[in-house]
Tab-separated table of C-alpha atoms in Angstrom:
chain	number	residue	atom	x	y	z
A	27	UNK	CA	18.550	-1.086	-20.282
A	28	UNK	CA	21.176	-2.248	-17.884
A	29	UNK	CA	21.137	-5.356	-16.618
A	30	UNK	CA	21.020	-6.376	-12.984
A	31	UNK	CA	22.863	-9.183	-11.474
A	32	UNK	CA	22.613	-10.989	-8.848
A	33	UNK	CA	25.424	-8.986	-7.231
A	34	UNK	CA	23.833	-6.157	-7.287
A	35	UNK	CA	25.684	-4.992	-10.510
A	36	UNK	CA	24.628	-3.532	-13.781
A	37	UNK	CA	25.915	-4.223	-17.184
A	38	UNK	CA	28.217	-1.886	-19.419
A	39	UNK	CA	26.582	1.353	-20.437
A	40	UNK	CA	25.407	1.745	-23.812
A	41	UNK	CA	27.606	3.792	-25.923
A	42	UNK	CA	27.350	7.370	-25.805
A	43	UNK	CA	26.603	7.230	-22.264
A	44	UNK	CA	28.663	8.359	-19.382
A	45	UNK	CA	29.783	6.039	-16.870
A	46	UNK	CA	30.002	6.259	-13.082
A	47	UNK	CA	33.616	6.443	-13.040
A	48	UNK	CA	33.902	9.381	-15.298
A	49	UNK	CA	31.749	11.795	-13.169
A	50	UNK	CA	33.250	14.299	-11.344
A	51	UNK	CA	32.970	13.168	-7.556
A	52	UNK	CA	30.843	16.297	-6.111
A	53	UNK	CA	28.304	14.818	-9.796
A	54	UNK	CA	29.039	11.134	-8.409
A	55	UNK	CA	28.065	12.157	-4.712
A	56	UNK	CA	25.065	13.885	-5.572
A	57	UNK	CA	23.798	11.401	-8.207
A	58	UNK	CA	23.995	8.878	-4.972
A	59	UNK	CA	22.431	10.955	-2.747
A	60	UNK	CA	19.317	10.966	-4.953
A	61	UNK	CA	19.518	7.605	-5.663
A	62	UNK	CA	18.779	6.946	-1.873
A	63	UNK	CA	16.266	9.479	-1.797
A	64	UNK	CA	14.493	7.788	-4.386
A	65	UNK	CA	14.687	4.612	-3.176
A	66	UNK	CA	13.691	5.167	0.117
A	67	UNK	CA	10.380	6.691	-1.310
A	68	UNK	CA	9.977	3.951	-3.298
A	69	UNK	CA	10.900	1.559	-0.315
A	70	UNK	CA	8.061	3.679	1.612
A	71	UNK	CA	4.896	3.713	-1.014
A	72	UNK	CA	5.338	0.137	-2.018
A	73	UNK	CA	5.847	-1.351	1.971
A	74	UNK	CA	2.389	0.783	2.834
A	75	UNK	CA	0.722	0.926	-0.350
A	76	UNK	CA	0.259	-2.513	-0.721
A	77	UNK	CA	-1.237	-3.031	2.745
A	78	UNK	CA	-3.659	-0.288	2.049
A	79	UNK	CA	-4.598	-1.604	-0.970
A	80	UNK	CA	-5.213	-4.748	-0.043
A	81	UNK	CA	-7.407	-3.781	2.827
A	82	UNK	CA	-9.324	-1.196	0.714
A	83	UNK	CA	-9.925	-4.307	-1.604
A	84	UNK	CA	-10.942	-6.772	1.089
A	85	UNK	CA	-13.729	-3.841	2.529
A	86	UNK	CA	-15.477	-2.760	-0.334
A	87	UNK	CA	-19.329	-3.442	-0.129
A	88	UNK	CA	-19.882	-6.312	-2.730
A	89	UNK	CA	-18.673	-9.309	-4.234
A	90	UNK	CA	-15.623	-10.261	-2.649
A	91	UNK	CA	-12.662	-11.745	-5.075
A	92	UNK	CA	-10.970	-15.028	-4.216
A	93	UNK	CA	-7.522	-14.247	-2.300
A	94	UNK	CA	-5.888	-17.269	-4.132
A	95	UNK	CA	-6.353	-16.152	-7.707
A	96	UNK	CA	-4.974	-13.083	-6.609
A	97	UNK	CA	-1.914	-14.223	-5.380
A	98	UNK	CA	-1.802	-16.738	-8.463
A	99	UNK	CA	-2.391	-13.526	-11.114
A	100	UNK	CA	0.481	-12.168	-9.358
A	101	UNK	CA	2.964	-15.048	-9.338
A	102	UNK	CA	2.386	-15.487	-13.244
A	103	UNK	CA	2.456	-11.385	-13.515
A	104	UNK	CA	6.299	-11.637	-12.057
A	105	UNK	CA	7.056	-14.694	-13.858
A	106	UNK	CA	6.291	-13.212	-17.679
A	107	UNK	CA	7.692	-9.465	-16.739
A	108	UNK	CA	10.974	-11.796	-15.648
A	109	UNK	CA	11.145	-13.680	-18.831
A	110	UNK	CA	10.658	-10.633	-20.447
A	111	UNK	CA	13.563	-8.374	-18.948
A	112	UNK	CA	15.565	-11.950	-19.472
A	113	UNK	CA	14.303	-11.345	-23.038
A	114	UNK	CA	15.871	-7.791	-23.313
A	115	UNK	CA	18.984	-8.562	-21.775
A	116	UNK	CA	19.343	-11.882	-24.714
A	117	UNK	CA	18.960	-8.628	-27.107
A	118	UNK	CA	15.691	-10.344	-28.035
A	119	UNK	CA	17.140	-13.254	-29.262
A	120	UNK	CA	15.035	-16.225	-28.782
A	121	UNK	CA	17.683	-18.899	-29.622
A	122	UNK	CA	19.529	-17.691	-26.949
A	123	UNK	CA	16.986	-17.166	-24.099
A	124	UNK	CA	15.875	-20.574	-24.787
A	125	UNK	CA	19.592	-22.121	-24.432
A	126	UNK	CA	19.865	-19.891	-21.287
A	127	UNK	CA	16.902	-21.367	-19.739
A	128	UNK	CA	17.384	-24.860	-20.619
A	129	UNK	CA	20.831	-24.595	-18.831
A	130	UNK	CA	19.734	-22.848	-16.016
A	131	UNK	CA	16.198	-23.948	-15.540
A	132	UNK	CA	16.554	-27.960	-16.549
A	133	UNK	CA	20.336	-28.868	-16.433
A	134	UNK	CA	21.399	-27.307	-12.997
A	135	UNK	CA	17.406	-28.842	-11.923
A	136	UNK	CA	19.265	-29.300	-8.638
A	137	UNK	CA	19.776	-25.193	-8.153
A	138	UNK	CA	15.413	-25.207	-9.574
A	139	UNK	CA	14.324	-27.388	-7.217
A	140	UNK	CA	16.088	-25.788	-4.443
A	141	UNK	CA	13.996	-22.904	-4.642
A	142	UNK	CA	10.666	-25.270	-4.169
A	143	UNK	CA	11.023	-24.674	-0.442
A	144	UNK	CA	10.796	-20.713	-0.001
A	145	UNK	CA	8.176	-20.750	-3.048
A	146	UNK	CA	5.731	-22.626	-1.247
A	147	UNK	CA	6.100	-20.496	2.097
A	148	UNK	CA	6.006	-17.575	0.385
A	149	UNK	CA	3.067	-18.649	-1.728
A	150	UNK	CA	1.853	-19.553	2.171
A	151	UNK	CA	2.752	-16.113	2.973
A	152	UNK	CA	0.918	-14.088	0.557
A	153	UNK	CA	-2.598	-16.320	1.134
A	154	UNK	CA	-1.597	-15.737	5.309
A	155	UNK	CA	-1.228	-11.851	4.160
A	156	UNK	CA	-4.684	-11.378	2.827
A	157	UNK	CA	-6.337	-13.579	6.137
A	158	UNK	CA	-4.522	-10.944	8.237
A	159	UNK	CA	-5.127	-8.017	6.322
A	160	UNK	CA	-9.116	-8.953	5.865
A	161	UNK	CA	-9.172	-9.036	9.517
A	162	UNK	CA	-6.897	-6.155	11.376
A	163	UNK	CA	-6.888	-2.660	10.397
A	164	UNK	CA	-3.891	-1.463	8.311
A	165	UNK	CA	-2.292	0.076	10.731
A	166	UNK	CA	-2.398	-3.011	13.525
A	167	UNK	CA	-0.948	-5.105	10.957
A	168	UNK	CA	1.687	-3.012	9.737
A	169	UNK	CA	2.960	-2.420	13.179
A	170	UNK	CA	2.518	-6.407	14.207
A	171	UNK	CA	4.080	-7.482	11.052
A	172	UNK	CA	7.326	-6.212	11.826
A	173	UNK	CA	7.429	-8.961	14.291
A	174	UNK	CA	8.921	-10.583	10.748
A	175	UNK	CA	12.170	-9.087	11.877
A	176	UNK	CA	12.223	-10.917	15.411
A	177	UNK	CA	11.660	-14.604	13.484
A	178	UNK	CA	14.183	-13.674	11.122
A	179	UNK	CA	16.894	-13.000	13.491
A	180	UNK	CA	16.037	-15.840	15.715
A	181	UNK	CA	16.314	-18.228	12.127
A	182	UNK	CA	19.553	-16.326	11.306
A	183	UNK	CA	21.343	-17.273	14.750
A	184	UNK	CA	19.631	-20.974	14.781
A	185	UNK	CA	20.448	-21.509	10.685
A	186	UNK	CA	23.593	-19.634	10.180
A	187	UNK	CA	25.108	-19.582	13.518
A	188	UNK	CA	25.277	-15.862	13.592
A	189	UNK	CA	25.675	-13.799	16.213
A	190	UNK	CA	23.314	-10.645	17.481
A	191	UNK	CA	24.863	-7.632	19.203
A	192	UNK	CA	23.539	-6.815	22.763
A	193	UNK	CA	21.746	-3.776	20.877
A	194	UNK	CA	20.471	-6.010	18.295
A	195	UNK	CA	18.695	-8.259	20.851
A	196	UNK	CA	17.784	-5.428	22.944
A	197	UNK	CA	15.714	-4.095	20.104
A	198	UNK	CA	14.093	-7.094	19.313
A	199	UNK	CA	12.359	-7.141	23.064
A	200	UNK	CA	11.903	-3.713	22.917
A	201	UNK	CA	9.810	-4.671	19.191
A	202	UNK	CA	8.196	-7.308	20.656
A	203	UNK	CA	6.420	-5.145	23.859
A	204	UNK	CA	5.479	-2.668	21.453
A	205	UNK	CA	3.899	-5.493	19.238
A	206	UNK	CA	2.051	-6.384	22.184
A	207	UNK	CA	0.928	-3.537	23.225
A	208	UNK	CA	-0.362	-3.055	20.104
A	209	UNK	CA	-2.471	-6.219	20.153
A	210	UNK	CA	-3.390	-5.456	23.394
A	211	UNK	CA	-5.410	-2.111	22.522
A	212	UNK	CA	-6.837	-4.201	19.674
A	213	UNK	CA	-8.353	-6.707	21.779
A	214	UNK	CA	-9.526	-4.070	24.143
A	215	UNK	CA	-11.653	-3.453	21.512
A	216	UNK	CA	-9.926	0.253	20.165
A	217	UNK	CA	-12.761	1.304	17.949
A	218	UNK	CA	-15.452	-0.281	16.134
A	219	UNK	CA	-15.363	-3.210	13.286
A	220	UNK	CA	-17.352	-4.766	11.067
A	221	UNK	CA	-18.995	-7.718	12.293
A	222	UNK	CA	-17.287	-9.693	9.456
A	223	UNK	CA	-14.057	-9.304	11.218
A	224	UNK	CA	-12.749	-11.175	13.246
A	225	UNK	CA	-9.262	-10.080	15.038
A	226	UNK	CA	-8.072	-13.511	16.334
A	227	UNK	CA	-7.967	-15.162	12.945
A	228	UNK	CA	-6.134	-12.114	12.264
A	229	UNK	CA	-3.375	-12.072	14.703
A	230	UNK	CA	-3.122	-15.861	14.006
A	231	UNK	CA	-2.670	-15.237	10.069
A	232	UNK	CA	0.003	-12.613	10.534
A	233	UNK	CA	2.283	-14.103	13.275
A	234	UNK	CA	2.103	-17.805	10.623
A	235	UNK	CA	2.833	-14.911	8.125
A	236	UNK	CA	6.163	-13.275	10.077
A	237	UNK	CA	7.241	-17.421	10.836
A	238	UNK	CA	6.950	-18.017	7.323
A	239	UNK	CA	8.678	-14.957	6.327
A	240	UNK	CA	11.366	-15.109	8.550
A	241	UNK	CA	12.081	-19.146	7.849
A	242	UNK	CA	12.172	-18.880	3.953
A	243	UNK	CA	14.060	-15.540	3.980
A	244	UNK	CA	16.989	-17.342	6.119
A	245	UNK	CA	16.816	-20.945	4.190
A	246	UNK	CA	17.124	-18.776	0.905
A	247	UNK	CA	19.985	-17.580	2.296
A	248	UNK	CA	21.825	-20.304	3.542
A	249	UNK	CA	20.566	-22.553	0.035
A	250	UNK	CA	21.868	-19.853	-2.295
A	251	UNK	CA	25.031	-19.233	-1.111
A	252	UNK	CA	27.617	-19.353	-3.486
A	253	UNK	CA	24.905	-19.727	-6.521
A	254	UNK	CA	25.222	-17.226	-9.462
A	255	UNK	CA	21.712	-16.162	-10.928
A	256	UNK	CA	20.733	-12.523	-11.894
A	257	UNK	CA	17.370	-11.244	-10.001
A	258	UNK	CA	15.403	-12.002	-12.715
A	259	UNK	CA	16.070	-15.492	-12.953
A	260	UNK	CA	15.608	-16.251	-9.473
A	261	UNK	CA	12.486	-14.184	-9.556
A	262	UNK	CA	11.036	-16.605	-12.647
A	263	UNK	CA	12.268	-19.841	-11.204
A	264	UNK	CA	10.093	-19.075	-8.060
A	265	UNK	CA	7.462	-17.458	-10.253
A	266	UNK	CA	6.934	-21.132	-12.092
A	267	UNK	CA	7.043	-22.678	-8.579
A	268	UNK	CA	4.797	-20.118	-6.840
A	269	UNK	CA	2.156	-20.291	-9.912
A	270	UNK	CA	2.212	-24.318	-9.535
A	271	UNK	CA	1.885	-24.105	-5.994
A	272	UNK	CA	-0.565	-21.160	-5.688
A	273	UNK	CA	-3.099	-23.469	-8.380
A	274	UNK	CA	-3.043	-26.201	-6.237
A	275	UNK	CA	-3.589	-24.063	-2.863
A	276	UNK	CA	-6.436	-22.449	-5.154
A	277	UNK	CA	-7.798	-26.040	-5.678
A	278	UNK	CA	-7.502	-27.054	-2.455
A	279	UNK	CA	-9.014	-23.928	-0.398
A	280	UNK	CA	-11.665	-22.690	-2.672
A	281	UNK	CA	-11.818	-24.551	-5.501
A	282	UNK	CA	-15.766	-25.629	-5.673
A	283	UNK	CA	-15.782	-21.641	-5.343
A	284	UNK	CA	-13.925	-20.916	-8.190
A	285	UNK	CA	-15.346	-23.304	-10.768
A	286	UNK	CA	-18.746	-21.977	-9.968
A	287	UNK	CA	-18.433	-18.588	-10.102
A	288	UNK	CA	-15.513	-18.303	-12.237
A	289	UNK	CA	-11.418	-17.252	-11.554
A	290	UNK	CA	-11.863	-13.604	-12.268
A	291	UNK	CA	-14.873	-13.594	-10.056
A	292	UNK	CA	-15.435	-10.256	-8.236
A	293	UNK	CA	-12.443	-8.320	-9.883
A	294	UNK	CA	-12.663	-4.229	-10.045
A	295	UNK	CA	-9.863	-1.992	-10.848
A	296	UNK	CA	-8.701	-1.821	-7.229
A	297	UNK	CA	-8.224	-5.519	-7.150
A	298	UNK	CA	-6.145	-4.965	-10.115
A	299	UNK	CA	-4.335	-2.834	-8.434
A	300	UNK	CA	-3.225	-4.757	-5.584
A	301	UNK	CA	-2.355	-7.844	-8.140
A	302	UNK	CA	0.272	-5.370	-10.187
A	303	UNK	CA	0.760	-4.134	-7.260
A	304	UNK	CA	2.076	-7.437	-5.615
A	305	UNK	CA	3.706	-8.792	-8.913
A	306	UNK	CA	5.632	-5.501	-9.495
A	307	UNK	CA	5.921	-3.772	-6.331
A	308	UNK	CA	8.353	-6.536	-5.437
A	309	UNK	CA	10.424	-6.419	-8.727
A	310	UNK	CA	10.922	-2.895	-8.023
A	311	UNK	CA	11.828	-2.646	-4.302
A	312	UNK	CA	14.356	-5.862	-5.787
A	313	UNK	CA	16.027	-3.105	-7.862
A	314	UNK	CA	15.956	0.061	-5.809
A	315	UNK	CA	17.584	-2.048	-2.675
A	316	UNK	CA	20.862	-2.080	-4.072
A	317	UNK	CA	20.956	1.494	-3.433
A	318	UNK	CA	19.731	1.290	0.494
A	319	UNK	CA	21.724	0.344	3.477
A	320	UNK	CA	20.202	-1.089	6.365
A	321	UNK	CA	19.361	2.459	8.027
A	322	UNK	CA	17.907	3.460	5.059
A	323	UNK	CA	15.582	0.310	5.016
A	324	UNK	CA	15.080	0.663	8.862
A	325	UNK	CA	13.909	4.434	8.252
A	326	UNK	CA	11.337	3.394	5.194
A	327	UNK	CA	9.893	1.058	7.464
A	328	UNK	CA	9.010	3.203	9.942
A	329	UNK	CA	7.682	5.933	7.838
A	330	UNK	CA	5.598	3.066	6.253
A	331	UNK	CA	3.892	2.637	9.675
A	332	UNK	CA	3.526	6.224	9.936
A	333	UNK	CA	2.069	6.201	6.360
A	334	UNK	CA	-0.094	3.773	7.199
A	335	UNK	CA	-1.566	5.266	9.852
A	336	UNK	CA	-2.532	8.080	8.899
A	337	UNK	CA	-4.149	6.930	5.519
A	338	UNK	CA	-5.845	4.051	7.906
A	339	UNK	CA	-7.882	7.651	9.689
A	340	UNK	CA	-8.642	8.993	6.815
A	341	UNK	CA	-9.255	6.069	4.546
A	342	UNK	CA	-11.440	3.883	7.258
A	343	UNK	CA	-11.434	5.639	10.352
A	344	UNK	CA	-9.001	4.520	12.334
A	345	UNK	CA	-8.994	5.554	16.068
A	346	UNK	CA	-5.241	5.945	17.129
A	347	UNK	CA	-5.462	6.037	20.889
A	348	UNK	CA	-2.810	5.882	23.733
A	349	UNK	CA	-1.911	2.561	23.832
A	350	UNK	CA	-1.873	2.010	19.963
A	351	UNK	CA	0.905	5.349	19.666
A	352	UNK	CA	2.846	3.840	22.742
A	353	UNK	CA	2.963	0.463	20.787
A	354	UNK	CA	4.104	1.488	17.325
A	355	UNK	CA	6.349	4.073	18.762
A	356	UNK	CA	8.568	1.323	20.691
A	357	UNK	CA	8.344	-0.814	17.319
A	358	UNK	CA	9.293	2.113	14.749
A	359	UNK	CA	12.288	2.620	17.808
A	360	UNK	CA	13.146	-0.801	17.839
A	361	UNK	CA	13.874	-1.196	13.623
A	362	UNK	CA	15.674	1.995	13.594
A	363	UNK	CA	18.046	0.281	16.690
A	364	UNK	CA	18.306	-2.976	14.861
A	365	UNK	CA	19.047	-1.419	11.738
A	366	UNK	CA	22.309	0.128	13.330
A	367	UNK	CA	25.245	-1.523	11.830
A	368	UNK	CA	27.393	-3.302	14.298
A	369	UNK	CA	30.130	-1.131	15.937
A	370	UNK	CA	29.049	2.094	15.003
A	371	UNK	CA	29.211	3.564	17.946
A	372	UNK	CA	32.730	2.032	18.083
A	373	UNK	CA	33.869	3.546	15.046
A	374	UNK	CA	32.007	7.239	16.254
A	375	UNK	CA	34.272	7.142	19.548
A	376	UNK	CA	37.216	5.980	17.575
A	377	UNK	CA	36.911	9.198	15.040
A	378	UNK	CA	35.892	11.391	17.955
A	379	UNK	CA	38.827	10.577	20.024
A	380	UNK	CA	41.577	10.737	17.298
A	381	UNK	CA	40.648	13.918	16.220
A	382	UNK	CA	39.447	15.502	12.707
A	383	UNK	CA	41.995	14.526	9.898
A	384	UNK	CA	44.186	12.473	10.998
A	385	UNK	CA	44.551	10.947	7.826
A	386	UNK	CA	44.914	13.199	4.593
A	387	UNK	CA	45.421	11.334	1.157
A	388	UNK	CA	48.295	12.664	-0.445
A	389	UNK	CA	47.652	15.051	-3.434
A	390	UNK	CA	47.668	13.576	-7.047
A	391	UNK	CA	46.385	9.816	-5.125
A	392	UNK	CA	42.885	8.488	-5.297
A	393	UNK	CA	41.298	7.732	-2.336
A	394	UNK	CA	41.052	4.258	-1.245
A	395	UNK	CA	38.158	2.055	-2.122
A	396	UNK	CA	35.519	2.169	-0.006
A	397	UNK	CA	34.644	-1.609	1.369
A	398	UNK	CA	31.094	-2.878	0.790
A	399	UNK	CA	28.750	-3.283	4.037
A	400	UNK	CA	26.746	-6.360	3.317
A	401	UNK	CA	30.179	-9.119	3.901
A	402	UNK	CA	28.405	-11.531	1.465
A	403	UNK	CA	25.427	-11.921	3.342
A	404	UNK	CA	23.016	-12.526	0.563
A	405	UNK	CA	20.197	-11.517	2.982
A	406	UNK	CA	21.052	-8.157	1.367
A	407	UNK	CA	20.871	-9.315	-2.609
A	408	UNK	CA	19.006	-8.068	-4.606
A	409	UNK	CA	17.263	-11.141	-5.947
A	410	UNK	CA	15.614	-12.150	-2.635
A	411	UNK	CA	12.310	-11.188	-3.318
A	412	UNK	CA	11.160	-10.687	0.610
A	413	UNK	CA	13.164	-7.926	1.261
A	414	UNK	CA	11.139	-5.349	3.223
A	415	UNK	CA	8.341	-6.557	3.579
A	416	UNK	CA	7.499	-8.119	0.463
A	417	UNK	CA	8.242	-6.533	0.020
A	418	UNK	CA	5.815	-9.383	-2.258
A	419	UNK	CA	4.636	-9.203	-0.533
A	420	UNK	CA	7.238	-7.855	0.552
């Protein structure tokens, strides 16, 4: 198994097996090609899937599970299937794992407990995820929760001084009517609800949620720059923080609850689901990323919403109406604009006007390397485990 750093790159290949630089470039190209294709699909099922599940969970006629064990299960789920993979890539040595954690985990402490911060939001997050979830249809809170990318950029240019194109911040009003709208239709009242809902605590949960979201994402960022750590550490150093933290949000919120009736209290299969759903879901998106660029990302989020939708009418009868299509239509517009990278219209005119090949690499040479996209911007690294969603939630 290849091993992932935090770069983005993968160990040497096993011998016996062919290497990326040995393929033909038409077998190269292709192999690419589906490498997108797969990640976007698994981009796409994991960013709906886990909203549907989670809903379908929260609605089912009977006992109702605690929301905090979940997101506890799930924290410890990531944290062994880390230590694990950390495992493999030691060659199952123990001696060695254990030397590579004390260094890592206890001597640089200062590099652990910088990851306390965006543990405990996210561990905020994922409580805030199920509130919203329990209380908005799917589809509302798919669409609304992209307001994640509007806090996010507004941290970014506060945190890290950078800079939004006029596109960029033309999308992000455009995302925020259509968010509105959206809301709007659902306080109108846009089809019946149970009576156990309540869409205010709702809207409440996820805008915390997209604050949240958008504040630890950033401060990840900007604490982790410059830090070397594969995916799967960084994942287990905020597992053993989330799992602390998530306990003593557990205590704290429904802890007389949970001592009564017990911490596995109201579990079925589908509640399993969502659990190795959250714990794994994320892992995997963490992986497949590397293989995305930003339009890719922008187009799995909108097929999400689409997704979304229409398993929200056939799952729980979900009334789309006017307003609702008008809504997520400007918001699925608005991350496919964002997601544009900066000056490619630009660089369109610039090929348009100068004509086709007006460069032609001369024969024998290799062509020049292509440069990478992402400028160091770890917002883009694989290890950051709120990706897409997270997509832990994403």
């Amino acid at each position: 198994m290849a091993a992932v750093g935090s770069g983005g790159s993968t160990a040497a290949a096993a011998p016996g097996a062919v290497s990326a630089g040995a393929l033909e470039p038409g077998t190269a190209s292709v192999a690419h090609r589906r490498l997108k294709y797969i990640s976007l699909a698994v981009l796409v099922v994991q960013n709906a899937s886990l909203i549907l599940s989670i809903r379908y969970a929260r609605t089912l006629p009977g006992d109702r599970f605690f929301a905090t064990t979940a997101v506890v299960m799930a924290e410890v789920l990531k944290g062994l299937t880390c230590l694990l993979l950390l495992f493999a890539q030691k060659r199952g040595n123990v001696k060695h794992l254990a030397l590579f954690l004390h260094e890592a985990v206890l001597v640089r402490y200062v590099d652990t407990l910088k990851l306390a911060v965006p543990s405990l939001i996210y561990t905020l997050q994922n409580n805030l995820q199920y509130v919203a979830i329990s209380n908005l249809p799917a589809a509302t809170f798919q669409v609304t929760y992209q307001l994640k990318i509007l806090t996010t950029a507004l941290f970014s240019v506060l945190m890290l001084n950078r800079s939004l194109s006029r596109l960029q911040w033309a999308s992000l009003l455009l995302l925020f009517t259509g968010v509105a709208i959206v809301q709007a239709q659902q306080a109108g009242g846009g089809g019946p609800r149970p009576l156990d809902q309540n869409p205010g605590a709702g809207l409440v949960a996820v805008v915390a949620s997209c604050l949240s979201s958008g504040f630890a994402g950033v401060y990840f960022e900007k604490i982790l720059k410059g830090s070397s750590g594969s995916v799967w550490l960084r994942n287990l150093q905020l597992g053993l923080f989330g799992t602390a933290l998530g306990l003593v949000g557990l205590w704290w919120a429904e802890g007389t609850a949970v001592a009564r009736r017990g911490f596995f209290f109201g579990y079925t299969p589908a509640v399993w689901g969502v659990v190795l759903n959250q714990a794994f879901g994320g892992l995997l998106v963490a992986v497949v990323v590397k293989y995305a660029d930003n339009i890719l990302k922008g187009f799995a989020t909108s097929l999400s919403i689409l997704l979304s939708t229409v398993a929200s009418i056939r799952l729980f009868g979900f009334h789309v109406d006017p307003l609702f299509a008008l809504g997520a239509g400007l918001v699925i517009g608005a991350v496919y604009l964002y997601s544009l990278p900066r000056g490619a219209a630009k660089a369109t005119a610039s090929a348009s006007a100068s004509g086709p090949c007006t460069h032609q690499q001369p024969p024998g040479q290799p062509p020049p390397p292509k440069l990478s996209s992402h400028h160091g911007d770890l917002s883009t690294e694989p290890f950051l485990p709120k990706l897409l969603t997270k997509v832990k939630g994403s």
